[in-house]
Coordinates of C-alpha atoms in Angstrom, one line a residue:
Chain R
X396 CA 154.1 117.3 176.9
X397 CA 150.6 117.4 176.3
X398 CA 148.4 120.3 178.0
X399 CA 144.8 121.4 177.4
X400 CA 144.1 124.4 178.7
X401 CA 140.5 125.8 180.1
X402 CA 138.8 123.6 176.5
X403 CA 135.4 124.4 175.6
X404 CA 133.3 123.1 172.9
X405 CA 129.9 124.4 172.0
X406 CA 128.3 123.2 168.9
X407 CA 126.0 125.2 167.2
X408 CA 122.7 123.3 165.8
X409 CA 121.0 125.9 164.8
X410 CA 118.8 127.7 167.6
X411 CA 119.8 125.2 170.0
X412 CA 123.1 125.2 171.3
X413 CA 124.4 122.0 173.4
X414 CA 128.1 122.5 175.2
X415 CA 129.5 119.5 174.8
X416 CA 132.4 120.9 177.4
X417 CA 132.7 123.5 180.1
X418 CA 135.9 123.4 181.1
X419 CA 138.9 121.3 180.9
X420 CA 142.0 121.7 182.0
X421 CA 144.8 118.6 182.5
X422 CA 148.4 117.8 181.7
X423 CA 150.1 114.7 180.4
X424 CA 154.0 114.3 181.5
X425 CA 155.9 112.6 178.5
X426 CA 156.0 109.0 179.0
X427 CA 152.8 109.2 180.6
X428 CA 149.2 106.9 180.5
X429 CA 146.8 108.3 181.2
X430 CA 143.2 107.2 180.9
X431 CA 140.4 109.7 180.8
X432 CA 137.0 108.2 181.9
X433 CA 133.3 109.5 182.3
X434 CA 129.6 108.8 181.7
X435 CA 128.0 108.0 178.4
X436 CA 127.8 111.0 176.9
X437 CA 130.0 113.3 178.9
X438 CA 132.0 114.5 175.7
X439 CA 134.7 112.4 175.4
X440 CA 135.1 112.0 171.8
X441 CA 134.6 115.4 171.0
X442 CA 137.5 116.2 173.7
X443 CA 139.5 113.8 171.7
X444 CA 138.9 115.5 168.7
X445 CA 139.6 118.8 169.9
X446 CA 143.0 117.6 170.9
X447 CA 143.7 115.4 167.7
X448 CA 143.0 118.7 166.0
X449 CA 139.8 117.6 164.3
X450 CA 137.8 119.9 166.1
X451 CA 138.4 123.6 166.7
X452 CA 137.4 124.3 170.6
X453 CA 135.2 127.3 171.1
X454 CA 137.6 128.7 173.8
X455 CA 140.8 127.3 175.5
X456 CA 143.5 125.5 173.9
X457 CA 145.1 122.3 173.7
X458 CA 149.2 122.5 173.5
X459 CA 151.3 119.9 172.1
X460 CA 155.0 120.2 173.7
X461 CA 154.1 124.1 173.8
X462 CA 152.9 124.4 170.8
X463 CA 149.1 125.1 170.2
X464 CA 147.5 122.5 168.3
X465 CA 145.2 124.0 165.0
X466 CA 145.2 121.2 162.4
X467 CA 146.1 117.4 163.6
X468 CA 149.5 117.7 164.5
X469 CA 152.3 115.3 163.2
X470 CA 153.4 113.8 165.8
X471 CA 149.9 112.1 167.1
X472 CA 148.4 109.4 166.1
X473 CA 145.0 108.2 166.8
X474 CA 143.3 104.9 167.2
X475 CA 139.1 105.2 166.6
X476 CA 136.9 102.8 167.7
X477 CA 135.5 102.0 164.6
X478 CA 138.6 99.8 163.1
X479 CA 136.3 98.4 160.7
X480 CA 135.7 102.2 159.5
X481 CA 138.9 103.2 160.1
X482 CA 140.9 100.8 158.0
X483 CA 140.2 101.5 154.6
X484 CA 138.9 98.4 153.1
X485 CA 140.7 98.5 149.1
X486 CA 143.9 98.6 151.0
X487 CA 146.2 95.9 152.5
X488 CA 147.1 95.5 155.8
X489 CA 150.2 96.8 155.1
X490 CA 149.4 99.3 152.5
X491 CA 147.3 100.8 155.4
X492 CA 150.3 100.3 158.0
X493 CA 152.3 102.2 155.2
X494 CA 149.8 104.8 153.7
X495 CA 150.8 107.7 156.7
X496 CA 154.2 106.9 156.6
X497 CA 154.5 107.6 152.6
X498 CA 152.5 110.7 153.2
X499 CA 155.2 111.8 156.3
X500 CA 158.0 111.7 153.0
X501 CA 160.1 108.3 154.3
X502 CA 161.9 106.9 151.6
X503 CA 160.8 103.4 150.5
X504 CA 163.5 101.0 152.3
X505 CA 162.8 102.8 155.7
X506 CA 158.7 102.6 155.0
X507 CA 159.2 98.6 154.7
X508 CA 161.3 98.7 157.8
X509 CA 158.5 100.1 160.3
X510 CA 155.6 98.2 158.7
X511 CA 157.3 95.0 159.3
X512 CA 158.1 96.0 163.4
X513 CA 155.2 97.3 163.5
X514 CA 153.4 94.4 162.5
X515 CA 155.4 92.3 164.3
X516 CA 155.2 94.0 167.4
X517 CA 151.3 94.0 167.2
X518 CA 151.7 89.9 166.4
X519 CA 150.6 90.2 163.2
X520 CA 153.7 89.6 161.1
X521 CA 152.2 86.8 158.5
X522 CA 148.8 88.9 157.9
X523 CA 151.0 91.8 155.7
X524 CA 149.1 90.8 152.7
X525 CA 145.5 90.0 154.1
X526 CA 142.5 92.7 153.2
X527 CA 141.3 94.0 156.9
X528 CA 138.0 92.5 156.2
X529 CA 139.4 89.5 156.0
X530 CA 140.8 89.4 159.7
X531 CA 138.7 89.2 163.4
X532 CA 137.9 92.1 164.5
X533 CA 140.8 92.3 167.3
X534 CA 142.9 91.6 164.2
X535 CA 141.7 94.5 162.9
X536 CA 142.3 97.0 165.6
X537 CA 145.9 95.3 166.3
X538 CA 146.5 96.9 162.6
X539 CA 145.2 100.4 163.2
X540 CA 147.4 100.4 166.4
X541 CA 150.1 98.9 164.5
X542 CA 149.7 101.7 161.5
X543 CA 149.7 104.2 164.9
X544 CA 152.9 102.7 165.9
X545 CA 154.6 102.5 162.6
X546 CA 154.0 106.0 162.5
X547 CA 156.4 107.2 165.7
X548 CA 154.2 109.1 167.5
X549 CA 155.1 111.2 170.8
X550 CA 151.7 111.0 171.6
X551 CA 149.0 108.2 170.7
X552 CA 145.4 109.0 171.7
X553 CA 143.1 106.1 171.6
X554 CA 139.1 106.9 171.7
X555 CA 137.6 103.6 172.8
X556 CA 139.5 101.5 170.6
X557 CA 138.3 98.0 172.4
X558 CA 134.7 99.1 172.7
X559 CA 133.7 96.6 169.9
X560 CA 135.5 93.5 170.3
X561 CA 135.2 90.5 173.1
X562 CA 136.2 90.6 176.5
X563 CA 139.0 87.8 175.6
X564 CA 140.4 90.2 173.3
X565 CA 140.3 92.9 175.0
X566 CA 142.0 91.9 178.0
X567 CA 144.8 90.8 175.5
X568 CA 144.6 94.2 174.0
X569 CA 145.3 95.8 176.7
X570 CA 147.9 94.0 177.7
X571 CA 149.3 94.8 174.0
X572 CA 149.0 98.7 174.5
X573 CA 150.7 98.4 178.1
X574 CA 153.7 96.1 176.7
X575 CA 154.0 98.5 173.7
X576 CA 154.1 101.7 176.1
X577 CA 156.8 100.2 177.8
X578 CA 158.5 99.9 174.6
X579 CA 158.0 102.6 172.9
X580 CA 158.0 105.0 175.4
X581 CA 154.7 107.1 174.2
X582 CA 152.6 109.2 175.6
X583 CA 149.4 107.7 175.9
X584 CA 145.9 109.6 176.4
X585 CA 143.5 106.1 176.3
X586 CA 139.6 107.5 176.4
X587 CA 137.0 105.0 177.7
X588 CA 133.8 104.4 179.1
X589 CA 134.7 101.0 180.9
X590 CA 136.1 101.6 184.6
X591 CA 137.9 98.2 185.2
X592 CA 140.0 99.4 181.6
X593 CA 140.5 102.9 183.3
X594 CA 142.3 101.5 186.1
X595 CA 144.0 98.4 184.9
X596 CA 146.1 100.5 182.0
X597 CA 146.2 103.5 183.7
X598 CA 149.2 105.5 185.5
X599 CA 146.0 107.9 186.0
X600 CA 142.7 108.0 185.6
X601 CA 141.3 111.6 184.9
X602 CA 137.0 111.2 186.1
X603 CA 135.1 113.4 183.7
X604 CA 131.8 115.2 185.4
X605 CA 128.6 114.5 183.2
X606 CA 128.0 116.9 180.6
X607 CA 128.5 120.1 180.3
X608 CA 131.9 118.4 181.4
X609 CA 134.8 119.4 183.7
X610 CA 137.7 117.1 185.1
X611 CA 136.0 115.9 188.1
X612 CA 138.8 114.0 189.5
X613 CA 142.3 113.1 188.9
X614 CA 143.3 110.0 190.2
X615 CA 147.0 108.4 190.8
X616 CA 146.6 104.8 190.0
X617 CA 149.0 103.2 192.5
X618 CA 149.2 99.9 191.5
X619 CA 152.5 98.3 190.5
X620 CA 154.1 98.3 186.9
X621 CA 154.0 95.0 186.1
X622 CA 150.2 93.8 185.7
X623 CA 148.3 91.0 184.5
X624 CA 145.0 90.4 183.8
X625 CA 144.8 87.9 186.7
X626 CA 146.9 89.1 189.7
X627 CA 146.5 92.6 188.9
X628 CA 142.4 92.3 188.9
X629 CA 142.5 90.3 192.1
X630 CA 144.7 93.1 193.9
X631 CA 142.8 94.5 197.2
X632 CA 144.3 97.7 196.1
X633 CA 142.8 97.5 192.0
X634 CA 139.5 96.5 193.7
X635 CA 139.6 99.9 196.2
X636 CA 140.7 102.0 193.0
X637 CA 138.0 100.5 191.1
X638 CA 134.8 101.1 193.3
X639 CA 136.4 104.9 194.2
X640 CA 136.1 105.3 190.3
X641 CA 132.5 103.6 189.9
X642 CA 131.2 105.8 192.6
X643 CA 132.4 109.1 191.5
X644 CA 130.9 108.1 187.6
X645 CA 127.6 107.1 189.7
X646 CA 127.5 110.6 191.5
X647 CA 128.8 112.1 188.3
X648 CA 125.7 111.0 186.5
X649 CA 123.4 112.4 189.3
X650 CA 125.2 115.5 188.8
X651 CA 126.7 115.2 192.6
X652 CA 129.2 117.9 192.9
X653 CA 132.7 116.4 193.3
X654 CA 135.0 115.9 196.5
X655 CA 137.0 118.7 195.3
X656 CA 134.5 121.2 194.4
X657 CA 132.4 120.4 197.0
X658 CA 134.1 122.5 199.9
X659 CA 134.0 125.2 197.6
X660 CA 130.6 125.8 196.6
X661 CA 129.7 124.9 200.6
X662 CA 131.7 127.9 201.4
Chain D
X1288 CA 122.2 97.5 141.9
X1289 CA 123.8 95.8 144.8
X1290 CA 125.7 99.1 145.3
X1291 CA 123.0 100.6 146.7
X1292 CA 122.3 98.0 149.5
X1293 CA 126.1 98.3 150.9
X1294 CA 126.4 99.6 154.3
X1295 CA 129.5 102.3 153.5
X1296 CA 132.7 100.0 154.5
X1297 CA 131.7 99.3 157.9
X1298 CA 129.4 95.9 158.6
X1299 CA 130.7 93.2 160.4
X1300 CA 133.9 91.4 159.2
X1301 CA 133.4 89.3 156.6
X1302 CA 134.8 85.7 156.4
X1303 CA 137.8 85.4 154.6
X1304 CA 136.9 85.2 151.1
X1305 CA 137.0 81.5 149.9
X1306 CA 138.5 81.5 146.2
X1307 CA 135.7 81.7 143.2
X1308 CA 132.7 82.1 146.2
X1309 CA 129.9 80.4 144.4
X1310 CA 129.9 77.0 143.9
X1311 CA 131.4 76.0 140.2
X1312 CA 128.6 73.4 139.6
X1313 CA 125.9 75.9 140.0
X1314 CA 127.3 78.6 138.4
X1315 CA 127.8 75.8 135.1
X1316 CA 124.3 74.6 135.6
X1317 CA 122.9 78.4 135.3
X1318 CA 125.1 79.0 131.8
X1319 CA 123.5 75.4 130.7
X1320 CA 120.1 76.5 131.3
X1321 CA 120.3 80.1 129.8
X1322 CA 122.0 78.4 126.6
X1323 CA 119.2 76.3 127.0
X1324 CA 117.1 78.9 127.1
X1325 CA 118.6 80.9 124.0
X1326 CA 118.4 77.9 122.0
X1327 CA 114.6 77.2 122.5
X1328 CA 114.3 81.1 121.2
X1329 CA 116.3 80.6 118.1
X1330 CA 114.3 77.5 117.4
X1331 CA 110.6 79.1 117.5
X1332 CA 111.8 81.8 115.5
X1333 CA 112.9 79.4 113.3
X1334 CA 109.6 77.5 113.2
X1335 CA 107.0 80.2 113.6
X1336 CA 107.7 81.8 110.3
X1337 CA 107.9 78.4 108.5
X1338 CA 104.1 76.9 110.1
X1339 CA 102.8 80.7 108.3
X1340 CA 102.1 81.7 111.8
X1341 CA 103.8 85.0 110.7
X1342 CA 104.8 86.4 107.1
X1343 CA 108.4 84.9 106.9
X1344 CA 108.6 88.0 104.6
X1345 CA 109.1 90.4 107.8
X1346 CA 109.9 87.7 110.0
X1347 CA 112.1 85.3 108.3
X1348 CA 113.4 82.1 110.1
X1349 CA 116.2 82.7 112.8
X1350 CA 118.4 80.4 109.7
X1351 CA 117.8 82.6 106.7
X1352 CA 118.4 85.5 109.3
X1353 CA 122.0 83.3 110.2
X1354 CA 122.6 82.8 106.5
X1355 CA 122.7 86.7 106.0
X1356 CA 124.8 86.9 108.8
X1357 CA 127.4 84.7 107.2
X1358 CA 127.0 87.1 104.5
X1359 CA 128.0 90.5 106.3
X1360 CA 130.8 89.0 107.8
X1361 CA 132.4 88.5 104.4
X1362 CA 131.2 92.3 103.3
X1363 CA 134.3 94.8 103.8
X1364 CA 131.6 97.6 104.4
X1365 CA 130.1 95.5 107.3
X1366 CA 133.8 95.9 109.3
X1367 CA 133.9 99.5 108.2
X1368 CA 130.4 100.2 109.5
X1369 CA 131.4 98.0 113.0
X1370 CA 134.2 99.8 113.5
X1371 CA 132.3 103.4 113.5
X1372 CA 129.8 102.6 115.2
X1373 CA 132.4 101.1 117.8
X1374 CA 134.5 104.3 117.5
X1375 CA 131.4 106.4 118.0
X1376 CA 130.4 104.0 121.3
X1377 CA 134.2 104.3 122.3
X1378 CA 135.1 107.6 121.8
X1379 CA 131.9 108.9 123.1
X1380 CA 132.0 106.9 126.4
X1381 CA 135.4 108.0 126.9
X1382 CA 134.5 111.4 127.1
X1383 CA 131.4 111.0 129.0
X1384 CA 133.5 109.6 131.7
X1385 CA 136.4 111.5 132.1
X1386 CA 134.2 114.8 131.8
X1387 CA 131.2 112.9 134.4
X1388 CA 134.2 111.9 136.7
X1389 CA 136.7 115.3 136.5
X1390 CA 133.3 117.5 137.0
X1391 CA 131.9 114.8 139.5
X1392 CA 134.6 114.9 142.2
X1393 CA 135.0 118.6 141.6
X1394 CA 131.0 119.6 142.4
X1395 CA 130.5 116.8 145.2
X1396 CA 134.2 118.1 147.3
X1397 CA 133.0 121.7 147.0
X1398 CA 129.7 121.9 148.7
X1399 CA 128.9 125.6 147.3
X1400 CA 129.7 124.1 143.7
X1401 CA 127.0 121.5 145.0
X1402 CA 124.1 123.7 146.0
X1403 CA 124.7 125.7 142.9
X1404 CA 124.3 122.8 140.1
X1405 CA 122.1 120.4 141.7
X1406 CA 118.6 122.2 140.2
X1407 CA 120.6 122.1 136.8
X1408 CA 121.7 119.2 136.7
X1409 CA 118.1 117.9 137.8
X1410 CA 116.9 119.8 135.1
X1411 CA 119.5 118.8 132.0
X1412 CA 119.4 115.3 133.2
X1413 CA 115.8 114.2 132.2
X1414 CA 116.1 115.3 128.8
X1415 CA 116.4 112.7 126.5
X1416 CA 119.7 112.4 124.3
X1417 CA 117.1 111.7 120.9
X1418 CA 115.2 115.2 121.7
X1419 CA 118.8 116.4 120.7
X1420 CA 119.0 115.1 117.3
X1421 CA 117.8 118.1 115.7
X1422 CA 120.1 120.3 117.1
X1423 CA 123.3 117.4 116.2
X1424 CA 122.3 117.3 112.6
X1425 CA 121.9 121.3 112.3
X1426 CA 125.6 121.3 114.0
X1427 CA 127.3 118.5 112.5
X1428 CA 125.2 116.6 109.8
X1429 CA 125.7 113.1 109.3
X1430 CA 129.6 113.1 110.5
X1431 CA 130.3 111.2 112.9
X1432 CA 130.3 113.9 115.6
X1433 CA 126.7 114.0 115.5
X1434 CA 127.1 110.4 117.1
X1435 CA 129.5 111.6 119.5
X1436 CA 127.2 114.5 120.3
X1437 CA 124.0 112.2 121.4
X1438 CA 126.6 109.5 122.9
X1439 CA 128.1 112.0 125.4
X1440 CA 124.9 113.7 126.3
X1441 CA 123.2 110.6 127.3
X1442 CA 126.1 108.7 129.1
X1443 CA 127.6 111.7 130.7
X1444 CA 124.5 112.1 133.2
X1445 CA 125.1 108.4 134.1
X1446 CA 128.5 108.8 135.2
X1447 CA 128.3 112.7 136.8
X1448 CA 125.2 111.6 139.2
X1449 CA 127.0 107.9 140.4
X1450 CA 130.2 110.2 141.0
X1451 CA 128.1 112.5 142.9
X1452 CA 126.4 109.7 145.0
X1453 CA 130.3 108.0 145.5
X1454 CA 131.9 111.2 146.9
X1455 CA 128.9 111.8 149.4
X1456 CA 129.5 108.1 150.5
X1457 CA 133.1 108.6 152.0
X1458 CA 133.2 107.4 155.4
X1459 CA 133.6 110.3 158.3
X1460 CA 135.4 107.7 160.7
X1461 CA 138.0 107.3 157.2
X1462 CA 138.0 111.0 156.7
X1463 CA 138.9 111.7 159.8
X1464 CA 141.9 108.9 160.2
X1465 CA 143.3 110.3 157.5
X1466 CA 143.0 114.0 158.1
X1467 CA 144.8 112.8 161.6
X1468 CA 147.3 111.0 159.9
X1469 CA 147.9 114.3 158.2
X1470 CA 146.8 113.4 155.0
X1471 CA 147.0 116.7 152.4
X1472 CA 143.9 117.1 150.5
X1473 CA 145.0 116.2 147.1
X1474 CA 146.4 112.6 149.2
X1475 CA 143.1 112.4 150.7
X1476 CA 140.9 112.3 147.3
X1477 CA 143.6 109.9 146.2
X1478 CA 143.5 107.3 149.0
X1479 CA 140.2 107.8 150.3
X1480 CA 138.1 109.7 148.3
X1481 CA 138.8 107.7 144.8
X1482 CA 138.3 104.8 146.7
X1483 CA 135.2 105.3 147.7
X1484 CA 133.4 106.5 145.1
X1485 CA 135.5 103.7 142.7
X1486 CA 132.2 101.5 143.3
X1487 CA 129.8 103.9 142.3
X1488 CA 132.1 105.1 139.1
X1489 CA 132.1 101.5 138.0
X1490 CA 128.4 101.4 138.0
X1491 CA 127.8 104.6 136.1
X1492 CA 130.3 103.4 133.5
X1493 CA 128.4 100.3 132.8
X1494 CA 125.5 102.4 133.0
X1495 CA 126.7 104.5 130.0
X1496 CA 128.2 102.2 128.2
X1497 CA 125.0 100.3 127.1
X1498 CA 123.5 103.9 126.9
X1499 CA 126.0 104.9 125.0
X1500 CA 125.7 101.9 122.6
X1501 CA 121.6 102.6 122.1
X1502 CA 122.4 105.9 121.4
X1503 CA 125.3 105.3 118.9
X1504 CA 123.0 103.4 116.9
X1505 CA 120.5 105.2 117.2
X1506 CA 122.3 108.5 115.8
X1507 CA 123.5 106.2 113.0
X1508 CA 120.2 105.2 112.7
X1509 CA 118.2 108.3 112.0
X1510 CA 120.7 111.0 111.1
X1511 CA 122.3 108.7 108.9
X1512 CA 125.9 109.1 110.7
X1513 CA 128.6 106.1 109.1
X1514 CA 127.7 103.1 111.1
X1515 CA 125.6 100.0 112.3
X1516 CA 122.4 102.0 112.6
X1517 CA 123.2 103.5 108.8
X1518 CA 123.6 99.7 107.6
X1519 CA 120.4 99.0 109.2
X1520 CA 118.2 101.4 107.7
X1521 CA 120.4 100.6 104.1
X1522 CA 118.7 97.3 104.4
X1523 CA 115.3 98.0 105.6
X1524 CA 114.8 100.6 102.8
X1525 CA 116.1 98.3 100.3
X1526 CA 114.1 95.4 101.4
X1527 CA 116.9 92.9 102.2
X1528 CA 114.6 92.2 105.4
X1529 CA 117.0 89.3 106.7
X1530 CA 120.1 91.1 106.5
X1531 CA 118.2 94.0 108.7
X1532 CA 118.2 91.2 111.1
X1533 CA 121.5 90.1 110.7
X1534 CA 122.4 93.5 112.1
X1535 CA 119.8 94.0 114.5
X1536 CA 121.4 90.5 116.2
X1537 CA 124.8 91.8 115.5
X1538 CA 124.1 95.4 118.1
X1539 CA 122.5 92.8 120.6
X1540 CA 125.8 90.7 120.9
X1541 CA 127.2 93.7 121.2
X1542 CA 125.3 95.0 123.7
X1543 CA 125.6 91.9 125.5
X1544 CA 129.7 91.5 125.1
X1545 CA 129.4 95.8 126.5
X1546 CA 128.1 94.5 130.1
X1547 CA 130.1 91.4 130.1
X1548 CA 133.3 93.3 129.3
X1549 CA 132.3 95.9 131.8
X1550 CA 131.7 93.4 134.5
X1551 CA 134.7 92.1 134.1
X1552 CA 136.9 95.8 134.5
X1553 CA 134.7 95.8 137.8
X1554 CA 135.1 92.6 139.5
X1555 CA 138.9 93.7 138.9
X1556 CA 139.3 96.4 139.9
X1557 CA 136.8 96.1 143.2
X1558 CA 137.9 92.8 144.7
X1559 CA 137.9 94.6 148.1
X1560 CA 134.7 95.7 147.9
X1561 CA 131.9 93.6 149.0
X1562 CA 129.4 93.6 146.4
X1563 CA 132.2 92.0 144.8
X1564 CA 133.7 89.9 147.6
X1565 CA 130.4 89.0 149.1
X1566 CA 129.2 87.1 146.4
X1567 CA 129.2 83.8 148.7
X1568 CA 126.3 85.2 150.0
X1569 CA 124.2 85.8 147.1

């Protein structure tokens, strides 16, 4: 479905040149959630980027159901971090749900349709009419996931998209984007820095190395399908998952080389 | 300007807007006192000339100056001279701003364009529209074109350099959500671009209109173009010193009912925005 391939990004400031990514190379089944997690820093947004077509890589390539992705490709949505930025204040909620989907060609009648699911499904049905400045800030991001979802992606990347808002919210957030993957049936690629988030919403969790970044780890998250926020982050199992994670971001950041790689530059 | 202060669309959420925002009572008490204020004017012009403090003969008392007043209003060539120096002001502005915005969003989106006017435009900008008034009357005479001439100039430069300041403003998170969104270019100076620099149009507008009014007059004024400024200097050369007043007072309401009018289009059309929306916290 979704498969970057050997990606590399060096940007160019001048004399000095800082490579953002080495090497990175990972596949996402369709249907899949994945969750990609690393260090501050490690280049996560600019992978995301790459792969959302914002950002040409300097080598390697990112293919979207084998096709090679060069401008932002019309069946991905993404959901920034900055809802506040990302919403465009001067429209309404649902003038912003509708804006992509009137630039995709739908006729009017079908436009309507998805912006009021797509609400709905999100829990906003009543706030159609409300400025995004007037709403919470969850509010907010439940209507830039809701315009994602109204569009019908097959694949919805989501670059920290509950990195500004409360841990109340978040944890009902999540549970949002795992309700509506089971819904929907999207491919998700969720990026974040928080470890607990990884493996809660993950299927897996893909461990970034510090930067200049490779995939340091890919990890099945065997938990069962059904979580909650309160069984699910009492589980032995979530609690194992979760330290494995922490210490390979810990050894990440002191540059440790990875179990993986680790027999290999021994021999 | 408030603009100015506005961290571009991000912030913290702001509470839902409540209605009006500021309180009704203060807002009445404010007009009370500058009516209050206005009215204490009126009545030392009206006694300093009559205590001889000043020559009533230049200064005459703010109700021989209202007297006079009464009088244009019932002249025909008062409304004729209103009305050109209101189709100058008009006509003028118009052009200013379609020309400020069309060549605005055109130089800002293409950064080579950018690079290549900027010392130009630094250098045409400073010049002031009256320095032109030579070249107007050699070109045009007194026609009315000669107004339109030092109207443009002036206001033009009012609009182009707020546009300028509104494109760079657009938000790179909003940019980027709608490039992803797949957005075309053309739909992306529509929905985001336009947006943005909406704010900053609305300013240079305002801006130019009240420019544009000085300069109207002014034109009228010295060149001697149909108009206010014409009717002015009719009645400063032929002594009728309180009509020259009645006219003076008649470009200041003007002037004033030009920014109210103005503020009015803007509040409209930039409810969203919060130097608008934010006025609770003033």
């Amino acid at each position: 479905m979704l498969d970057v391939r050997g990606l590399q990004k060096v940007y160019n400031g001048g004399a000095r040149q800082v490579e953002a990514i080495r090497d990175l190379t990972f596949t996402l089944s369709a249907g899949e959630l994945v969750c990609l997690v690393g260090p501050s820093g490690c280049g996560k947004t600019t992978l995301l980027k790459c792969i959302g077509g914002l950002l040409t890589p300097t080598s390697g390539e990112v293919l979207l159901q084998g096709r090679r992705v060069t401008g932002p490709p019309p069946g991905m949505a993404v959901v920034f971090q900055e809802y506040g930025r990302s919403l465009f204040p001067w429209l309404r909620v649902g003038e912003n749900v509708e804006l992509p989907l009137r630039q995709k060609g739908l006729p009017k009648a079908r436009r309507r349709e998805l912006v009021t699911e797509a609400l709905a499904a999100v829990g906003l049905a009543d706030a159609e009419s409300a400025y995004p400045w007037q709403l919470s800030g969850g509010m907010q991001q439940r209507v830039a996931i809701a315009r994602a979802v109204a569009f019908e992606p097959e694949v919805l990347l989501m670059d920290e998209p509950f990195a500004a808002v409360d841990a109340q919210t978040r944890a009902d957030l999540e549970d949002l984007v795992r309700a509506l993957w089971h819904k929907l049936g999207v491919t998700i690629l969720f990026v974040t820095h928080d470890i607990d988030e990884a493996v809660y919403l993950g299927q897996r969790v893909l461990i970034l190395s510090s930067s200049p970044t490779v995939v340091r780890e890919e990890l099945t998250i065997d938990l069962p399908d059904t979580r909650d926020q309160l069984h699910t982050r009492g589980d032995p199992r979530f609690t194992a998952l979760r330290t494995h994670v922490q210490e390979q971001i810990q050894a990440a950041k002191r540059g440790l080389p990875s179990p993986s790689t680790a027999g290999d530059e021994e021999a | 300007m408030t603009l100015t202060e506005r961290t571009s669309g991000g912030g913290p959420p702001a509470a839902p807007a409540s209605g009006d925002g500021r309180p009704g009572r203060r807002r009445g008490a404010t007009a009370w006192l500058g009516l209050a204020g206005l009215g204490t004017l009126l009545a030392v012009m009206e006694i300093v000339p009559r205590v001889g403090l000043v020559s009533p003969k230049y200064f005459p008392p703010t109700s021989r100056v209202a007297q006079a007043l009464a009088g244009e209003v019932t002249d025909q060539a008062f409304w004729v001279a209103l009305g050109d120096t209101l189709k100058g002001w008009a006509l003028g502005l118009l052009i200013a701003t379609v020309a400020g915005v069309v060549l605005g969003v055109l130089i800002a989106a293409v950064p080579v364009l950018r690079e290549y006017t900027a010392s130009t435009i630094e250098f045409l900008r400073p010049i002031p529209s009256v320095a032109l008034i030579p070249l107007a009357v050699l070109l045009f005479g007194t026609d009315i074109r000669s107004t339109l001439l030092l109207v443009v100039y002036a206001s033009f430069w009012q609009v182009l350099v707020q546009v300028l300041y509104g494109v760079q403003d657009v938000d790179p998170v909003a940019d980027e959500t709608a490039r992803s969104y797949g957005l075309s270019a053309l739909a992306r100076v529509r929905y985001v671009l336009w947006p943005t620099a909406l704010p900053y149009v609305m300013t240079g507008v305002r801006l130019a209109a009240a420019v544009a009014l000085v300069l109207a007059i002014t034109a009228e004024l010295v060149i001697g173009a149909p108009g206010l400024g014409a009717r002015i200097a009719v009645a400063q050369t032929s002594n009728a010193v309180p009509d020259m007043y009645a006219l003076v007072t008649v470009t200041g309401l003007l002037g004033v009912l030009v920014n109210l009018g103005a503020r009015a289009v803007e509040r409209r059309t930039l409810a969203w925005h919060q130097s608008v929306r934010g006025e609770v916290a003033v």
